[in-house]
Short mmCIF file of C-alpha atoms and ligand atoms in Angstrom, two decimals:
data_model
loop_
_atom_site.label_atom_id
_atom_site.label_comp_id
_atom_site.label_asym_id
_atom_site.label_seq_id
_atom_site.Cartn_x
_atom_site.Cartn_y
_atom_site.Cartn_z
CA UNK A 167 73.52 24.47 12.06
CA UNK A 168 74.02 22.06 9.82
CA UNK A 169 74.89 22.48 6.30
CA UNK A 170 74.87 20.11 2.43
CA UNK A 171 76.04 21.66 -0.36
CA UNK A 172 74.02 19.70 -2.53
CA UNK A 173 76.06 20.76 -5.65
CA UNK A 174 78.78 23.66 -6.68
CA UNK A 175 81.52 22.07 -4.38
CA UNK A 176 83.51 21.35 -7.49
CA UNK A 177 81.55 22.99 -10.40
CA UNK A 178 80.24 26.39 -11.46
CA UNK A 179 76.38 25.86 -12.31
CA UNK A 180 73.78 24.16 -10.74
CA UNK A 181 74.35 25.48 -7.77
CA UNK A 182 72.13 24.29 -4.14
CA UNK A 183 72.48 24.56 -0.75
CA UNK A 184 70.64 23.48 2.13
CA UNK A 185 70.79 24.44 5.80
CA UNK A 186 69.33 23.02 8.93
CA UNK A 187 68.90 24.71 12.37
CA UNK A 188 67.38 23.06 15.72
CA UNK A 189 63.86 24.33 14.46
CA UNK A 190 64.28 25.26 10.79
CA UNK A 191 65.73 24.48 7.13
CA UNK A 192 65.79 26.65 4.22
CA UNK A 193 67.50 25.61 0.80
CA UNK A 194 69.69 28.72 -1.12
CA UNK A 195 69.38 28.36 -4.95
CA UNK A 196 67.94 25.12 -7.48
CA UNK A 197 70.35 25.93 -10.19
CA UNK A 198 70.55 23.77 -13.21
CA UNK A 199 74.01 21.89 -13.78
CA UNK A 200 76.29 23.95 -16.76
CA UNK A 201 78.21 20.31 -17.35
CA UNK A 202 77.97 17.61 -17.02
CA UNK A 203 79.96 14.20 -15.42
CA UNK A 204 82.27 14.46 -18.65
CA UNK A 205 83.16 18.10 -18.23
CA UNK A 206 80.70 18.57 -21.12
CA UNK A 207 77.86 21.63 -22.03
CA UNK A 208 75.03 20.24 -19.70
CA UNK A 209 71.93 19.29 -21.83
CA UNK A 210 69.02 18.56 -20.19
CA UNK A 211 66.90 17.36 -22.68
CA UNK A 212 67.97 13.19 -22.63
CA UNK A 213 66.60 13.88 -19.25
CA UNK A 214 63.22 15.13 -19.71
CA UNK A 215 61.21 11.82 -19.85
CA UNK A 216 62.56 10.54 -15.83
CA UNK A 217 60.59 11.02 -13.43
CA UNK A 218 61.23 13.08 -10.09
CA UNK A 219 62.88 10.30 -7.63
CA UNK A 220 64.79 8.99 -11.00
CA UNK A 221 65.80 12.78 -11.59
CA UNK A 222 67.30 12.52 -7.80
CA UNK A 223 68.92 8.93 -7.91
CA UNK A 224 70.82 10.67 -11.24
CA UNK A 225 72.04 13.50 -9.38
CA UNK A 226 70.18 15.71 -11.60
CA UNK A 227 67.90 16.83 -9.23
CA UNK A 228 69.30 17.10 -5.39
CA UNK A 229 68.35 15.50 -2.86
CA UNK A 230 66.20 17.82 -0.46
CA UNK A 231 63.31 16.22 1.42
CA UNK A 232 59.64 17.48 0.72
CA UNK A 233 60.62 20.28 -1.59
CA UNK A 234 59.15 19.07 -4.86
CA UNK A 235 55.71 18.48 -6.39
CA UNK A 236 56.12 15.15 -6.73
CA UNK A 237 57.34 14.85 -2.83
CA UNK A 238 54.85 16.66 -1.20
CA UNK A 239 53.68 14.25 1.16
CA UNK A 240 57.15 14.94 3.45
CA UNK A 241 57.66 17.62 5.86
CA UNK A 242 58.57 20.72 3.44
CA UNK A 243 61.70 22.99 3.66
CA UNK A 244 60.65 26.31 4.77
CA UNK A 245 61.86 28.50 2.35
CA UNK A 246 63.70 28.96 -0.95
CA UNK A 247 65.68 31.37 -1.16
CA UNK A 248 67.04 32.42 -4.80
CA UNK A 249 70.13 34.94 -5.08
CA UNK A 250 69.56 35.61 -8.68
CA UNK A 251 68.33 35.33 -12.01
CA UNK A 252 70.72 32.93 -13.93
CA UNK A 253 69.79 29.58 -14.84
CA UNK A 254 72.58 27.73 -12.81
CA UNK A 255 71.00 29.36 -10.00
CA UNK A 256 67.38 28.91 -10.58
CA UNK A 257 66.81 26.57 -13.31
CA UNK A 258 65.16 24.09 -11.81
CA UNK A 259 62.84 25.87 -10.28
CA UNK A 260 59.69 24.56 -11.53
CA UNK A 261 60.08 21.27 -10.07
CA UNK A 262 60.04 22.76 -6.43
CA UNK A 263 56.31 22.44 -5.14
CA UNK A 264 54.33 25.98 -5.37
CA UNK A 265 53.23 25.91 -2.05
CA UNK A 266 56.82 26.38 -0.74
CA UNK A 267 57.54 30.32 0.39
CA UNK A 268 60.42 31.42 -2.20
CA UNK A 269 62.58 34.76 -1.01
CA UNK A 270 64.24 36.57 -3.97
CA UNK A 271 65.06 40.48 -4.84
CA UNK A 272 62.01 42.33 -6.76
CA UNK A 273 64.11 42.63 -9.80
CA UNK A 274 65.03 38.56 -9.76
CA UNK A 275 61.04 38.27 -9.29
CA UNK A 276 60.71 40.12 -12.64
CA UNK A 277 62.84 38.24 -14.82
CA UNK A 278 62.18 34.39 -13.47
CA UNK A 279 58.65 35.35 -14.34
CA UNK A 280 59.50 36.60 -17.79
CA UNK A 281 61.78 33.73 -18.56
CA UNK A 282 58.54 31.12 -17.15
CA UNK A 283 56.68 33.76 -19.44
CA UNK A 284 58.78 33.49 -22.67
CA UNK A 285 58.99 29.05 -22.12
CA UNK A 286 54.98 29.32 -22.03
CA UNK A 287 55.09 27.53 -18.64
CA UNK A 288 53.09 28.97 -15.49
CA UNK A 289 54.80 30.43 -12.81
CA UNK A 290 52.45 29.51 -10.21
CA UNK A 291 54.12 29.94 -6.89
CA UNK A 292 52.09 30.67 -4.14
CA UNK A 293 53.85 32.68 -1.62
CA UNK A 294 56.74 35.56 -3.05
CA UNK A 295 58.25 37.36 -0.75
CA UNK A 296 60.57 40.27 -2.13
CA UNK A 297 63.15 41.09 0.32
CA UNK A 298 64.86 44.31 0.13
CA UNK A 299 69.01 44.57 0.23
CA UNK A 300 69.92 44.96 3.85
CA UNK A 301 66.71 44.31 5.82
CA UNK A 302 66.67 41.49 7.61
CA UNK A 303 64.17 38.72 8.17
CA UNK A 304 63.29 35.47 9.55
CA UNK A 305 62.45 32.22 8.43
CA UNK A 306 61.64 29.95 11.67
CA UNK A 307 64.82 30.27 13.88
CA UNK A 308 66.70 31.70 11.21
CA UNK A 309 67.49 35.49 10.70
CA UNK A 310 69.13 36.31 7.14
CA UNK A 311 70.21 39.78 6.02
CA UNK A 312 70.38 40.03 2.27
CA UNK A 313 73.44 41.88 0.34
CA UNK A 314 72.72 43.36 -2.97
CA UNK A 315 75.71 42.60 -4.96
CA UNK A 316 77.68 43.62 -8.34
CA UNK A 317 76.85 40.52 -10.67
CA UNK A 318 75.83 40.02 -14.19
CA UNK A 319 72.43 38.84 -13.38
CA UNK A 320 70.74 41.29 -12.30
CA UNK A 321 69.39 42.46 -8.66
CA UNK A 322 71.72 39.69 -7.35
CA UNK A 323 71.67 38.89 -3.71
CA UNK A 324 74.37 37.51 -0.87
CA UNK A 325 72.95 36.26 2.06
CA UNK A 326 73.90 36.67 5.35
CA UNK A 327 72.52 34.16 7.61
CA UNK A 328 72.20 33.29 11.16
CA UNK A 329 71.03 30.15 13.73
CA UNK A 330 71.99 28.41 16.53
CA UNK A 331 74.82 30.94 17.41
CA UNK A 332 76.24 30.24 13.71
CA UNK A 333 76.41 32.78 11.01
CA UNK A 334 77.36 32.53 7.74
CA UNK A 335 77.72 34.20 4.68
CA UNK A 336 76.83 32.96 1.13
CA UNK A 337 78.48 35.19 -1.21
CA UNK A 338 76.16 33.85 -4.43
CA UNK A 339 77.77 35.36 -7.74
CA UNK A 340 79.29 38.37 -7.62
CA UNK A 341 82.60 41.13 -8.60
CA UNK A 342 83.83 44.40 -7.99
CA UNK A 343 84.07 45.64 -11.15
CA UNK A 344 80.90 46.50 -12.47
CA UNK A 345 78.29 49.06 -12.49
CA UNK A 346 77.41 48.56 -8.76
CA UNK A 347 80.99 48.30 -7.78
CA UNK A 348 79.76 51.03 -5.16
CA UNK A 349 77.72 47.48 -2.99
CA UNK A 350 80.97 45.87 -3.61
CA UNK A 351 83.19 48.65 -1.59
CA UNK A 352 80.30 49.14 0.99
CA UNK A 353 80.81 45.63 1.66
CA UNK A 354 84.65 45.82 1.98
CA UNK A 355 84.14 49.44 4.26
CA UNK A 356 81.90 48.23 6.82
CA UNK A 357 81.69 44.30 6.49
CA UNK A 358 79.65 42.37 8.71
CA UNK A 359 81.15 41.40 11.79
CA UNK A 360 81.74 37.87 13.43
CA UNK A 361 81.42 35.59 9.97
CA UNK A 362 82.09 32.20 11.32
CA UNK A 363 81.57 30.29 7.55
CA UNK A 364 82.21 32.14 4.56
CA UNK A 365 80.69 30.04 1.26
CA UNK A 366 82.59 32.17 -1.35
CA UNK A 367 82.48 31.26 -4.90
CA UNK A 368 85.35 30.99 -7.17
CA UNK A 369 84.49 30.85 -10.80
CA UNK A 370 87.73 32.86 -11.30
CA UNK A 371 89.96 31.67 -8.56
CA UNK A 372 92.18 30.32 -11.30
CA UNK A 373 92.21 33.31 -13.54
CA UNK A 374 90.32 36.11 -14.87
CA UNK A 375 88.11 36.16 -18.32
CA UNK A 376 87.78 39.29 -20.73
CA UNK A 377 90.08 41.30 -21.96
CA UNK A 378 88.71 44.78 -20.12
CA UNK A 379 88.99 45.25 -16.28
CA UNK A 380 85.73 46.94 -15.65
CA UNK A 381 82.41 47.13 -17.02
CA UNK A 382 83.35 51.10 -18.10
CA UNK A 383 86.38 49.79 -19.62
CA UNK A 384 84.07 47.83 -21.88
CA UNK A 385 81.95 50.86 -22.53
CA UNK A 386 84.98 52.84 -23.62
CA UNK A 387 86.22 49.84 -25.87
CA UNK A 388 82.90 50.02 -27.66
CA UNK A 389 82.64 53.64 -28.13
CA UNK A 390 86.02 53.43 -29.59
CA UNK A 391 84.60 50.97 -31.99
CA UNK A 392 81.71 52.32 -33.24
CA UNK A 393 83.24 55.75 -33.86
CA UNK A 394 83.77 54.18 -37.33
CA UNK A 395 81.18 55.09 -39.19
CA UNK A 396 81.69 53.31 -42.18
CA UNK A 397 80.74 50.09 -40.75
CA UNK A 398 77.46 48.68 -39.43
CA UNK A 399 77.64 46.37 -36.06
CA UNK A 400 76.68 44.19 -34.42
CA UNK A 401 76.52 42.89 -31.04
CA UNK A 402 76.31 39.43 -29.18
CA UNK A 403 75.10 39.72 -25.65
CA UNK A 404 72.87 38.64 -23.11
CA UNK A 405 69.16 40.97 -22.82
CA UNK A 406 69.58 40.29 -19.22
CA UNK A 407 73.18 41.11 -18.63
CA UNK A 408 71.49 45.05 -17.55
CA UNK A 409 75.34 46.21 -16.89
CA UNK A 410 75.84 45.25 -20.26
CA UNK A 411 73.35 46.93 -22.08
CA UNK A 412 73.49 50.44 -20.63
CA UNK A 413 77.29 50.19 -21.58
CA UNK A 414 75.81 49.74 -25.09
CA UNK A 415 73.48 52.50 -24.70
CA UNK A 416 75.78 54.95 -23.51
CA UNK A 417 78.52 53.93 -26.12
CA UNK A 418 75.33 54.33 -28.74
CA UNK A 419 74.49 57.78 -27.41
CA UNK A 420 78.28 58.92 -27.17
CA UNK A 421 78.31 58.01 -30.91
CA UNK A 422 75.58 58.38 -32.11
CA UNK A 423 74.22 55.61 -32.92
CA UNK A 424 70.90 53.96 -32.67
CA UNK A 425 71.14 50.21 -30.33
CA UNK A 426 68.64 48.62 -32.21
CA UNK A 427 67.10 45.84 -30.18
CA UNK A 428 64.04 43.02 -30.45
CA UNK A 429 61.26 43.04 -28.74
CA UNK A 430 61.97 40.22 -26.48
CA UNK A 431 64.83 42.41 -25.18
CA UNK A 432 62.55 45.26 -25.17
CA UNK A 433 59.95 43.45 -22.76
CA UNK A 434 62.87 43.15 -20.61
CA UNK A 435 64.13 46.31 -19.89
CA UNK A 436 60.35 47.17 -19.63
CA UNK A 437 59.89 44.35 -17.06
CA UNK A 438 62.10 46.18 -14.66
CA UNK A 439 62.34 49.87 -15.10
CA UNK A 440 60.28 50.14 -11.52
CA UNK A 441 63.70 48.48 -9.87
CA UNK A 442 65.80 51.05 -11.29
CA UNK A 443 65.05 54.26 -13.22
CA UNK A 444 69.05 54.37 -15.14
CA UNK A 445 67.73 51.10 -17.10
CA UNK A 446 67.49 52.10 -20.75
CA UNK A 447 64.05 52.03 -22.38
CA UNK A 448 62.44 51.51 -25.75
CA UNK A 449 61.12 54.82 -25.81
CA UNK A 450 63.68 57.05 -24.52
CA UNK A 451 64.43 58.43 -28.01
CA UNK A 452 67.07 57.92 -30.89
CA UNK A 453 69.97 55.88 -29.28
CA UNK A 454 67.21 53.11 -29.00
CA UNK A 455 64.82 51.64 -31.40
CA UNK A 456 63.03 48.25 -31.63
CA UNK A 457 63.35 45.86 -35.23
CA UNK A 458 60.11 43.80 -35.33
CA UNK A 459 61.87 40.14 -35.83
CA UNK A 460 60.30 37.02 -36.83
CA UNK A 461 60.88 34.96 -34.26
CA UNK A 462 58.94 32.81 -31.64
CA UNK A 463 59.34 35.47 -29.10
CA UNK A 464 57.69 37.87 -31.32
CA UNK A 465 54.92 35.62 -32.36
CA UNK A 466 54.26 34.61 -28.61
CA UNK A 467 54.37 39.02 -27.55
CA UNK A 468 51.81 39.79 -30.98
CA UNK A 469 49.44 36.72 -29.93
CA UNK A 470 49.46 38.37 -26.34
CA UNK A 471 48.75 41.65 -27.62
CA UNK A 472 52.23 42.73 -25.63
CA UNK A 473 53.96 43.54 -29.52
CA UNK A 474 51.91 46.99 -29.90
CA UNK A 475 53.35 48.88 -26.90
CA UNK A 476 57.09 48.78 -28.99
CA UNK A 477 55.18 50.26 -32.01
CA UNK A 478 55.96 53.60 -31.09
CA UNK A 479 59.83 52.77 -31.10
CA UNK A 480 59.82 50.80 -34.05
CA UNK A 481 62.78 51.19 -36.69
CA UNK A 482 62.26 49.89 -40.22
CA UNK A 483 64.81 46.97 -41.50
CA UNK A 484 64.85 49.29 -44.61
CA UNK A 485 66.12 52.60 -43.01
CA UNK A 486 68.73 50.69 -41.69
CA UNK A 487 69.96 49.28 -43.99
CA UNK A 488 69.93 53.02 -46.12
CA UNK A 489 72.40 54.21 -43.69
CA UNK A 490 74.07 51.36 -42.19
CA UNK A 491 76.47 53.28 -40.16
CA UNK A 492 74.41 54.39 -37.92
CA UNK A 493 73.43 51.75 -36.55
CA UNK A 494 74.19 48.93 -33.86
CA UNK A 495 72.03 45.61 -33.99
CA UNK A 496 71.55 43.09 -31.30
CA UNK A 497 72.35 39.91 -32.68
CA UNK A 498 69.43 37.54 -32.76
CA UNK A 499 69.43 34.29 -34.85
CA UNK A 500 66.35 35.78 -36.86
CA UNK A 501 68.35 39.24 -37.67
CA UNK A 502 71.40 37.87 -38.42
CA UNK A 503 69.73 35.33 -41.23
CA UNK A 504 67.57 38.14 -42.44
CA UNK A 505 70.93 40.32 -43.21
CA UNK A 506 72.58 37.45 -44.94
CA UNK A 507 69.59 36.60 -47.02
CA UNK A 508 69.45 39.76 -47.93
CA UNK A 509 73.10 40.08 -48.71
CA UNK A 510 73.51 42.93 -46.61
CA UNK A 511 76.28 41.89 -44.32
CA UNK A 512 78.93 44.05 -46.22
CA UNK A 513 81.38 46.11 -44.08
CA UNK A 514 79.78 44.60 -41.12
CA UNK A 515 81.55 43.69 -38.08
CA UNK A 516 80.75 41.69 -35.05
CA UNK A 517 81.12 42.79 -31.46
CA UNK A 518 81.13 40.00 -29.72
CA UNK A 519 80.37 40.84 -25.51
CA UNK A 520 79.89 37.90 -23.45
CA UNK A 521 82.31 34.85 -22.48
CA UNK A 522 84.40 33.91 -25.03
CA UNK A 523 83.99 30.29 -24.58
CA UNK A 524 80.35 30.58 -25.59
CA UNK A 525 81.78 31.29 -29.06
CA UNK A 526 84.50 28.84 -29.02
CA UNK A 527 81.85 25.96 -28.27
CA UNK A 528 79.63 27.23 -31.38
CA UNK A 529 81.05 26.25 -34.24
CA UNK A 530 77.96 27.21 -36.12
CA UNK A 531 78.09 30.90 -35.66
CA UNK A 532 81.59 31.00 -36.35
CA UNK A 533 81.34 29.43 -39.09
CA UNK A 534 78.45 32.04 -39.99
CA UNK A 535 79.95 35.25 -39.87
CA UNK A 536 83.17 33.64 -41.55
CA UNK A 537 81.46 33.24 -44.80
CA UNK A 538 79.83 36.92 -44.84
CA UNK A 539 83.76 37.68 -43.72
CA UNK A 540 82.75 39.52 -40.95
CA UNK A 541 85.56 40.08 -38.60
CA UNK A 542 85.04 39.02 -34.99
CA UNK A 543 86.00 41.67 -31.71
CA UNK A 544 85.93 40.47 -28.21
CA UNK A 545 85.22 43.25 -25.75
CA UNK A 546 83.70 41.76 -22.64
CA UNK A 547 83.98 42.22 -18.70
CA UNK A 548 83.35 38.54 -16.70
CA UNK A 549 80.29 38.68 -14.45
CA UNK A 550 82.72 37.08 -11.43
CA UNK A 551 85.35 38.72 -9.00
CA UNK A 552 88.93 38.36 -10.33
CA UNK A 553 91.68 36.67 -7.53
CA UNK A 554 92.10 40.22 -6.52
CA UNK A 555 88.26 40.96 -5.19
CA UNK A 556 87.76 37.64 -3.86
CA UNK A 557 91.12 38.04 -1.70
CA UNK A 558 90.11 41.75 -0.80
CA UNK A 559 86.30 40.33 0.08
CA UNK A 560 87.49 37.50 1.90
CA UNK A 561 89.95 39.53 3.96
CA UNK A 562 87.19 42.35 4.43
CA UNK A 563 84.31 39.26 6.33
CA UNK A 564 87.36 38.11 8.05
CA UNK A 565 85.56 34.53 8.43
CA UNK A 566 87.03 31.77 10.64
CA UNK A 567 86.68 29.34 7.64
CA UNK A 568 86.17 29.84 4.26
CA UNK A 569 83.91 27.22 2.00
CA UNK A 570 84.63 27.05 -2.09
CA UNK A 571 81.79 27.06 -4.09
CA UNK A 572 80.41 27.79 -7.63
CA UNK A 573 84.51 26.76 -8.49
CA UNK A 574 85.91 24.08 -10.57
CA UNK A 575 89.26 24.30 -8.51
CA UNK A 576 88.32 24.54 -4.95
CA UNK A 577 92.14 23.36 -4.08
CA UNK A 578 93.24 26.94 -5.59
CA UNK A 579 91.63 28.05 -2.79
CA UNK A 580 94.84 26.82 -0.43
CA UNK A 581 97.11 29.46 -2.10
CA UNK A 582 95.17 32.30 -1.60
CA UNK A 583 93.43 31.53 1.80
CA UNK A 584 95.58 28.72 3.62
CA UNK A 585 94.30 27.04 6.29
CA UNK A 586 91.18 29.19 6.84
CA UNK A 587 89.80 26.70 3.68
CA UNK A 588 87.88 23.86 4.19
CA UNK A 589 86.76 22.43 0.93
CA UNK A 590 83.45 20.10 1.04
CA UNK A 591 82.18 17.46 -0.94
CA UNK A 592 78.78 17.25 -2.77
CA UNK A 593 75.81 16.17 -0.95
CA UNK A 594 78.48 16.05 2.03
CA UNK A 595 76.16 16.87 5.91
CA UNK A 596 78.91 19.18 7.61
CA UNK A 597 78.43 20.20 10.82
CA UNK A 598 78.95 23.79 11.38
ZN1 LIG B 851 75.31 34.37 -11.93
ZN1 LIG B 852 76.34 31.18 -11.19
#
């Protein structure tokens, strides 16, 4: 087997991989870059005018034969295969030619469509297959178990895969600290046997982000918050981070309080109650109500006649703001200028729950809720395994060598896993 990591040998974001058997080749992720050459937020905008081959020759788009629209006259990959849905994993997915079979979990289905939904852009592959967490299947001579994992994104996927006498395992994102910690022991109690490559990826290999171990720990720190009831909140997070928001709910419904959401996020959670039941809903009562927003995703769901199923959950900006205490409001740019027109950001506080770097880089917002003085709280869990899991996980697969990836310090690897490291280049053809 042969295998190019096209990108992610010395980054987190954008990551790609392709591998190539005697008879096959399948490609693992079309993520789009987080920085850039400088170290920089990636934009991709500057971009948007090149064309396909131009989009290649700039390392923007990687290099893999017949897998685009515009490249459709080569002999095609035969299968992309996505292990979940965040951007630098899928995110440049619509320049991949339809006709290619893509492999991702049901609930990773579900929200790539939603995002293509919510960027008015067609999602018009042709052949989906969902695969189901441990069942194994084949694409030509290769056979590839998938691993549902504890991540952030949700439904995320590892791969285990198989060919020419090789196996390896691609770990995609992952911890064992979150809700589905439970995959995360499974995997460490009965690991798969006989790993000759293990691509692991170190996004914390140097050090560990958030101030809470575990995703309860988070829950905890906001239920200790919003015991106050004095104050109104609010909260910055992601609608897809799903660990996320049931911690919110359950915080909300341990203190009474209402999570008051937009629609967009409301769509969401709607999108994929069939994948799991414990995913809080719109309609499940008082610890959950929708605030009509003005917004473009609002406009796009009432156009679409998609706005009138949240009716029935609606809570009025008005009765809110009567009793402000009881309440806990998803922060959305709309909401947040609506308050502060309205002069109603008194005694408010911000809970602020994903990566704290998102907030140093937005000078903006901070400068926002400084002049409504509303005091800033961190309480956040990373979406990545600290040093500890990826030493326990890496011990657990046992793998005769061990790849970095989805790192921006693959040499850390050395002092945790010696020798057993071999660290690759982009674009690099490594014979396995
Ligand atoms: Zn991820
Ligand atoms: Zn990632």
């Amino acid at each position: 087997m042969q295998l190019i990591i096209h990108r992610g040998t010395h980054e987190i974001g954008g990551s790609c991989i392709e591998l190539e058997s005697k008879n096959g080749r399948i490609v693992l992720d079309i993520g789009m870059p987080l920085v850039d050459e400088r170290g920089e937020q990636f934009d991709f905008r500057p971009y948007r005018k090149l064309s396909g081959p131009q989009l290649i020759e700039k390392n923007i788009l990687p290099s893999v034969s017949g897998m685009y629209r515009f490249d459709d006259s080569k002999k095609s990959p035969d299968a992309l295969l996505i292990s979940h849905p965040h951007l630098d994993h899928f995110g440049l997915l619509h320049f991949v030619n339809p006709a290619l079979p893509l492999y991702m979990s049901k609930g990773c289905h579900k929200l790539v469509e939603l995002s293509y939904y919510f960027n008015e852009a067609a999602f018009d592959f042709e052949k989906i297959e969902l695969v189901t967490p441990w069942k194994l299947f084949n694409i030509a001579d290769f056979t590839i178990t998938p691993y549902l994992v504890d991540h952030s994104g949700f439904d995320a996927l590892a791969f285990l895969i198989e060919a020419d006498g090789t196996r390896l395992f691609y770990s995609g994102d992952f911890r064992g600290h979150g809700r589905k910690h439970i995959v995360f022991d499974k995997i460490i109690k009965e690991p798969p046997e006989n790993i000759d490559y293990l691509l692991l990826e170190g996004s914390h290999i140097e050090e560990t982000d958030g101030d809470y171990d575990t995703e309860e720990a988070v829950e905890l720190g906001l239920v200790e918050l919003l015991n106050n009831k004095e104050k109104l909140y609010f909260i910055a997070t992601s609608s897809q981070n799903i660990d996320r928001i049931v911690s919110i709910y359950r915080a909300c419904k341990k203190t009474n309080r209402t999570f008051v959401i937009d629609p967009y996020t409301a769509l969401i959670l709607e999108s994929i109650k069939s994948v799991s039941f414990a995913i809080p809903q719109h309609d499940w009562g008082n610890n959950m109500k929708v605030l009509f927003t003005d917004s473009r995703h609002t406009k796009l769901l009432q156009k679409d006649s998609i706005l009138g199923r949240f009716e029935k959950s609606e809570v009025k900006y008005d009765d809110i703001i009567k009793d402000k205490g009881r309440y806990l409001i998803k922060d959305t740019f709309a909401l947040r200028n609506k308050f502060d027109a309205d002069k109603n950001l008194s005694n408010t506080s911000l809970i602020y729950s994903m990566w704290k770097g998102y907030l140093e880089d937005d000078e903006e917002l901070r400068v926002f809720w400084a002049k409504n003085n509303v005091q800033i709280i961190h309480v956040h869990t990373s979406g990545h395994a600290n040093v500890r899991d990826l030493k326990k996980f890496a011990e657990a697969l046992n793998p005769g060598t061990i790849i970095p990836i989805h790192t921006f310090s693959p040499d850390k690897f050395r002092e945790h896993f010696l020798d057993k490291v071999r660290i690759c280049s982009d674009r690099e053809r490594v014979n396995l």
